[in-house]
Amino acid sequence: MNTEARAAQTAAAQTAAGRELVVRLAFGSMAAYTLRAAVRLEVVELIGDGPRTAAELAAGAGTARGPMTRLLRALTALGLLTEDAPDTFSVTPAGTLLGPGHPDSLTSFVRMFTDPAIVRAWEHLENSVRTGEIAFDSVFGTDFFSHLARHPQLSADFNAAMSQVTSETAAVLPGAFDFSRFTSVTDIGGGDGTLLAAVLDAHPGLAGTVLDTADGLAEAARTLAQHGLEDRCSLVAGDFFRSVPQGSDVYLLKSILHDWTDTRAATILRHCRQVLPPGGRVLIVEPVLPEAVGTEDAGTYLSDLNMMVNVGGRERTRADFEEVCRRADLRVTSVTPLPDAAPYSLIEAVAEAEAEAD
């Protein structure tokens, strides 16, 4: 084969691969709604240890057999089920994560991130890119968190989803930072307490506080009770844009700052700085974007767009975190990737005056 023929063959292969990629991405929203249907119809729970026939699953879900078979085959093609024999299905290891009984379940995450409250604003992504405006506010007539507050079930799904995606970080963070040097940790926007409970379990000498809205704390008491932490951890309903509780020497923020503009993120951090004692630390757990896109998973960049259209926040680079911390009189001293909780990193910050003294 001559050089010209090889170049033509390579170009054809690249075009074919490119077409496959674009078509797969264009079908992305359909795949998401396929997951949503599976969760809402409780397909994984109905299959159980399986295998189960399509007829059995249709009867259990209260659907027609034919459409159920088509859904099951789509889930099989997506890698969530296997078709062991014609019209007979079992759950793959990935598919088990769609069952609420799995310890690493993502059912609430799927429910939340395929809910109209999330996806409708994405229809207006182009406008957000053109104008910088938050699409959610114009679609729903209010901001995202006010909308949650008005819809209790949606708020509960959101809280559960946040807890589910925090589980990997909760398994890693207690060993990623030397908490033993400190006496108390306040988790800002800590939700149901999943992350702080893991830290306190691993460090018996620590006390803790979870700050969140009353809605955000709805399941926190149960989490603390499950871990036997009622005497070592308090719950504070409040607004981190007004103040944060005094009394801790570590202030922890996971997946909080990316919800907000730089100005509002700096306000949250400034309130932490105001109560930070000498030698205290502010710990930020969020993805840290590289200065230029490399081989990172696309999920973080899609999250960045999600922040833009739904809440007006953003994912940040190290330089971005350094700047927003500087505006709060804090200095970033280290950024440590958490490989077992990718894409998150642990960002450590201290008071500016202490950093200068060092």
XYZ file of C-alpha atoms in Angstrom:
358
model
C 0.000 0.000 0.000
C 1.463 3.341 -1.032
C 1.652 6.432 1.169
C -1.354 8.076 -0.429
C -3.524 4.986 0.090
C -2.441 4.668 3.732
C -3.284 8.342 4.349
C -6.720 7.846 2.812
C -7.290 4.735 4.927
C -6.264 6.598 8.107
C -8.535 9.516 7.245
C -11.461 7.170 6.658
C -10.861 5.431 9.989
C -10.697 8.776 11.790
C -13.941 9.881 10.155
C -15.667 6.656 11.151
C -14.460 6.966 14.745
C -15.519 10.598 14.810
C -18.996 9.766 13.548
C -19.355 7.066 16.188
C -18.354 9.515 18.921
C -20.702 12.278 17.784
C -23.666 9.912 17.399
C -23.005 8.399 20.844
C -22.887 11.842 22.427
C -26.050 12.933 20.621
C -27.823 9.932 22.140
C -26.549 10.855 25.607
C -29.780 12.370 26.894
C -31.686 9.280 25.728
C -29.347 7.060 27.715
C -29.909 9.227 30.791
C -33.673 8.903 30.503
C -33.293 5.158 30.052
C -31.555 5.075 33.451
C -34.324 7.239 34.898
C -37.011 4.848 33.674
C -35.119 1.880 35.114
C -34.899 3.544 38.524
C -38.512 4.702 38.592
C -39.782 1.290 37.478
C -37.498 -0.410 40.035
C -36.085 -2.759 37.415
C -33.021 -3.730 39.436
C -35.046 -4.419 42.569
C -37.464 -6.565 40.562
C -34.674 -8.612 39.000
C -33.001 -9.095 42.380
C -30.595 -12.030 42.283
C -32.188 -12.974 38.942
C -32.384 -13.965 36.262
C -35.949 -12.847 35.553
C -38.007 -12.943 32.392
C -39.342 -9.830 30.722
C -42.863 -11.080 31.424
C -42.117 -11.359 35.155
C -40.608 -7.888 35.226
C -43.477 -6.352 33.287
C -45.958 -7.879 35.729
C -43.980 -6.639 38.714
C -43.657 -3.121 37.337
C -47.210 -2.922 36.026
C -46.167 -2.367 32.410
C -46.889 -4.004 29.088
C -44.505 -6.845 28.250
C -43.349 -5.604 24.845
C -42.261 -2.125 25.949
C -40.600 -3.585 29.048
C -38.587 -5.955 26.866
C -37.401 -3.033 24.774
C -36.332 -1.121 27.887
C -34.495 -4.170 29.241
C -32.606 -4.657 25.994
C -31.583 -1.000 25.932
C -30.296 -1.347 29.495
C -28.411 -4.462 28.373
C -26.802 -2.578 25.490
C -25.756 0.121 27.981
C -23.982 -2.469 30.115
C -26.380 -2.454 33.064
C -28.079 -5.829 32.406
C -27.235 -9.040 30.594
C -29.674 -11.047 28.488
C -28.805 -14.566 29.621
C -31.349 -16.155 27.284
C -33.966 -14.609 25.002
C -36.169 -12.312 27.153
C -34.370 -13.337 30.371
C -32.243 -10.766 32.192
C -29.753 -10.402 35.060
C -28.069 -7.342 36.574
C -24.406 -6.502 35.891
C -22.121 -5.124 38.649
C -22.662 -1.633 37.256
C -26.404 -2.174 37.144
C -26.524 -3.054 40.839
C -25.735 0.609 41.567
C -29.263 1.418 40.353
C -30.689 -0.530 43.280
C -31.313 1.404 46.510
C -30.110 -1.504 48.632
C -26.550 -1.382 47.320
C -24.106 0.281 49.759
C -22.794 2.443 46.899
C -26.214 3.013 45.342
C -26.653 5.882 42.876
C -30.435 5.709 42.637
C -31.023 9.136 44.187
C -28.231 10.594 42.062
C -29.916 9.291 38.899
C -33.314 10.523 40.039
C -31.959 13.996 40.786
C -29.760 14.496 37.750
C -32.442 13.323 35.327
C -35.180 15.362 37.001
C -36.703 18.289 35.092
C -35.352 20.548 37.846
C -31.875 19.808 36.496
C -32.322 19.049 32.816
C -34.810 21.705 31.693
C -32.318 24.516 32.133
C -29.877 22.625 29.894
C -32.227 23.292 26.987
C -31.070 26.900 27.310
C -27.330 26.242 27.513
C -26.717 28.199 24.327
C -28.291 31.287 25.854
C -26.249 30.926 29.028
C -23.093 30.720 26.913
C -24.125 33.818 24.962
C -25.175 35.913 27.951
C -23.635 34.368 31.072
C -27.108 34.295 32.626
C -28.387 31.440 34.814
C -30.899 29.521 32.719
C -32.643 27.901 35.697
C -33.882 31.215 37.090
C -35.642 32.215 33.875
C -37.118 28.728 33.337
C -38.512 28.279 36.859
C -38.936 31.884 37.985
C -36.680 31.459 41.021
C -33.211 30.242 41.884
C -32.352 26.552 42.209
C -32.091 26.372 45.995
C -35.313 28.342 46.551
C -37.014 25.922 44.166
C -35.727 22.993 46.225
C -37.059 24.569 49.404
C -40.547 24.750 47.869
C -40.564 21.082 46.792
C -39.889 18.776 49.765
C -39.592 15.539 47.779
C -37.168 17.119 45.343
C -35.184 18.513 48.271
C -35.041 15.035 49.815
C -33.847 13.562 46.504
C -31.183 16.264 46.262
C -29.948 15.593 49.793
C -29.832 11.848 49.153
C -27.992 12.355 45.854
C -25.383 14.527 47.546
C -24.916 11.883 50.227
C -24.460 9.153 47.618
C -21.776 11.027 45.679
C -19.986 11.900 48.936
C -19.445 8.280 49.958
C -16.160 7.836 48.045
C -14.741 11.046 49.493
C -15.866 10.010 52.964
C -13.841 6.812 52.614
C -10.681 8.712 51.611
C -10.626 12.089 53.354
C -10.041 10.891 56.966
C -6.667 9.474 55.915
C -5.724 12.237 53.481
C -5.224 14.941 56.113
C -3.759 14.876 59.619
C -6.868 15.710 61.618
C -5.187 14.467 64.814
C -3.515 17.870 65.267
C -6.889 19.529 65.769
C -9.792 19.420 68.189
C -12.922 20.273 66.225
C -14.182 20.284 62.628
C -17.142 22.226 61.239
C -18.514 20.926 57.945
C -19.962 23.918 56.072
C -23.000 22.861 54.034
C -22.440 19.340 55.348
C -25.919 18.024 54.529
C -26.749 14.736 56.192
C -23.341 14.530 57.873
C -21.962 11.654 55.791
C -18.525 13.223 55.309
C -18.050 14.542 58.837
C -19.238 11.266 60.373
C -16.468 9.452 58.506
C -13.873 11.942 59.770
C -15.080 11.656 63.370
C -15.213 7.855 63.194
C -11.580 7.778 62.136
C -10.434 10.365 64.701
C -12.043 9.717 68.107
C -10.452 12.807 69.638
C -12.326 15.189 67.355
C -15.629 16.954 67.959
C -17.724 18.215 65.074
C -20.452 20.530 63.847
C -22.544 20.309 60.701
C -23.850 23.619 59.358
C -26.589 23.619 56.752
C -30.104 24.848 56.167
C -32.896 23.170 58.078
C -33.864 21.294 54.890
C -30.260 20.280 54.281
C -29.985 18.840 57.804
C -33.173 16.793 57.494
C -31.365 13.409 57.659
C -28.291 14.495 59.637
C -29.535 13.394 63.067
C -30.174 9.913 61.707
C -26.664 9.735 60.227
C -25.073 10.777 63.513
C -27.169 8.260 65.418
C -26.146 5.456 63.061
C -22.501 6.260 63.834
C -23.062 6.821 67.565
C -21.865 10.422 67.274
C -24.720 12.314 68.928
C -22.481 13.379 71.816
C -19.535 14.433 69.648
C -21.286 16.326 66.883
C -23.819 19.133 66.874
C -26.161 20.306 64.135
C -26.572 24.000 63.387
C -29.237 25.316 61.024
C -27.979 28.512 59.481
C -26.906 30.486 56.425
C -23.222 30.467 55.510
C -23.701 33.753 53.679
C -24.403 35.362 57.067
C -22.018 33.544 59.383
C -20.521 30.197 60.356
C -20.280 28.757 63.887
C -17.288 29.612 66.041
C -15.313 27.069 68.008
C -13.588 24.827 65.449
C -10.008 24.851 64.240
C -10.845 23.159 60.933
C -13.546 24.366 58.543
C -14.434 21.866 55.820
C -16.268 22.663 52.585
C -17.017 19.895 50.111
C -18.768 20.716 46.823
C -19.921 24.069 48.185
C -17.891 26.756 46.459
C -18.601 25.451 42.950
C -22.272 26.338 43.436
C -21.464 30.046 43.621
C -19.844 32.958 41.848
C -16.387 34.054 42.967
C -17.909 36.913 44.961
C -20.290 34.672 46.886
C -17.664 31.947 47.322
C -15.319 34.539 48.803
C -18.076 35.581 51.208
C -18.415 32.008 52.512
C -14.657 31.713 52.904
C -14.434 35.103 54.577
C -16.889 33.968 57.225
C -14.687 30.922 57.836
C -11.645 33.192 58.084
C -13.384 35.429 60.631
C -13.760 32.555 63.107
C -10.559 30.678 62.230
C -8.258 30.485 65.276
C -4.459 30.726 65.061
C -3.141 27.534 63.479
C -6.574 26.696 62.022
C -7.212 25.334 58.549
C -9.818 25.718 55.853
C -10.176 22.526 53.800
C -11.880 22.685 50.412
C -12.784 19.438 48.639
C -13.615 20.013 44.984
C -12.369 19.126 41.511
C -9.401 21.240 40.439
C -9.314 21.878 36.715
C -5.947 21.945 34.952
C -4.914 25.145 33.198
C -5.518 23.383 29.867
C -7.745 20.382 29.162
C -5.818 17.119 29.176
C -6.970 13.539 29.634
C -9.407 14.280 32.467
C -12.844 12.717 32.495
C -15.392 14.891 30.722
C -17.687 14.755 33.747
C -15.982 17.659 35.502
C -16.358 19.892 32.458
C -20.020 18.930 32.125
C -20.385 19.724 35.835
C -18.896 23.137 35.086
C -21.607 23.759 32.482
C -24.233 22.442 34.907
C -23.103 24.981 37.481
C -23.420 27.705 34.855
C -26.940 26.896 33.678
C -28.483 25.877 37.008
C -26.881 27.865 39.815
C -24.398 30.343 38.361
C -21.342 28.682 39.886
C -18.278 27.126 38.287
C -15.533 24.547 38.611
C -12.115 26.143 39.209
C -8.411 25.813 38.508
C -5.809 26.053 41.248
C -5.233 29.687 40.282
C -8.979 30.335 40.606
C -9.026 28.819 44.103
C -5.983 30.844 45.086
C -7.676 34.036 43.948
C -11.000 33.383 45.688
C -9.116 32.458 48.868
C -6.993 35.596 48.602
C -10.188 37.667 48.531
C -11.080 36.054 51.871
C -7.653 36.731 53.448
C -6.655 33.078 53.054
C -3.737 31.492 51.241
C -3.735 28.081 49.565
C -0.801 26.061 50.895
C -1.363 22.732 49.158
C -3.548 20.947 46.629
C -3.637 17.156 46.963
C -5.517 15.004 44.418
C -7.663 12.261 45.947
C -7.204 9.462 43.371
C -9.623 7.086 45.105
C -12.248 9.842 45.102
C -11.568 11.275 41.658
C -12.044 13.945 40.419
C -11.768 15.577 43.853
C -8.725 17.231 45.374
C -8.072 18.458 48.903
C -7.202 22.157 48.973
C -5.675 23.375 52.232
C -5.722 27.060 53.128
C -4.484 29.088 56.107
C -4.836 32.689 57.223
C -2.814 34.991 54.993
C -0.920 36.437 57.958
C 0.190 32.978 59.095
C 1.302 32.041 55.593
C 3.410 35.205 55.404
C 4.958 34.470 58.803
C 6.068 31.057 57.589
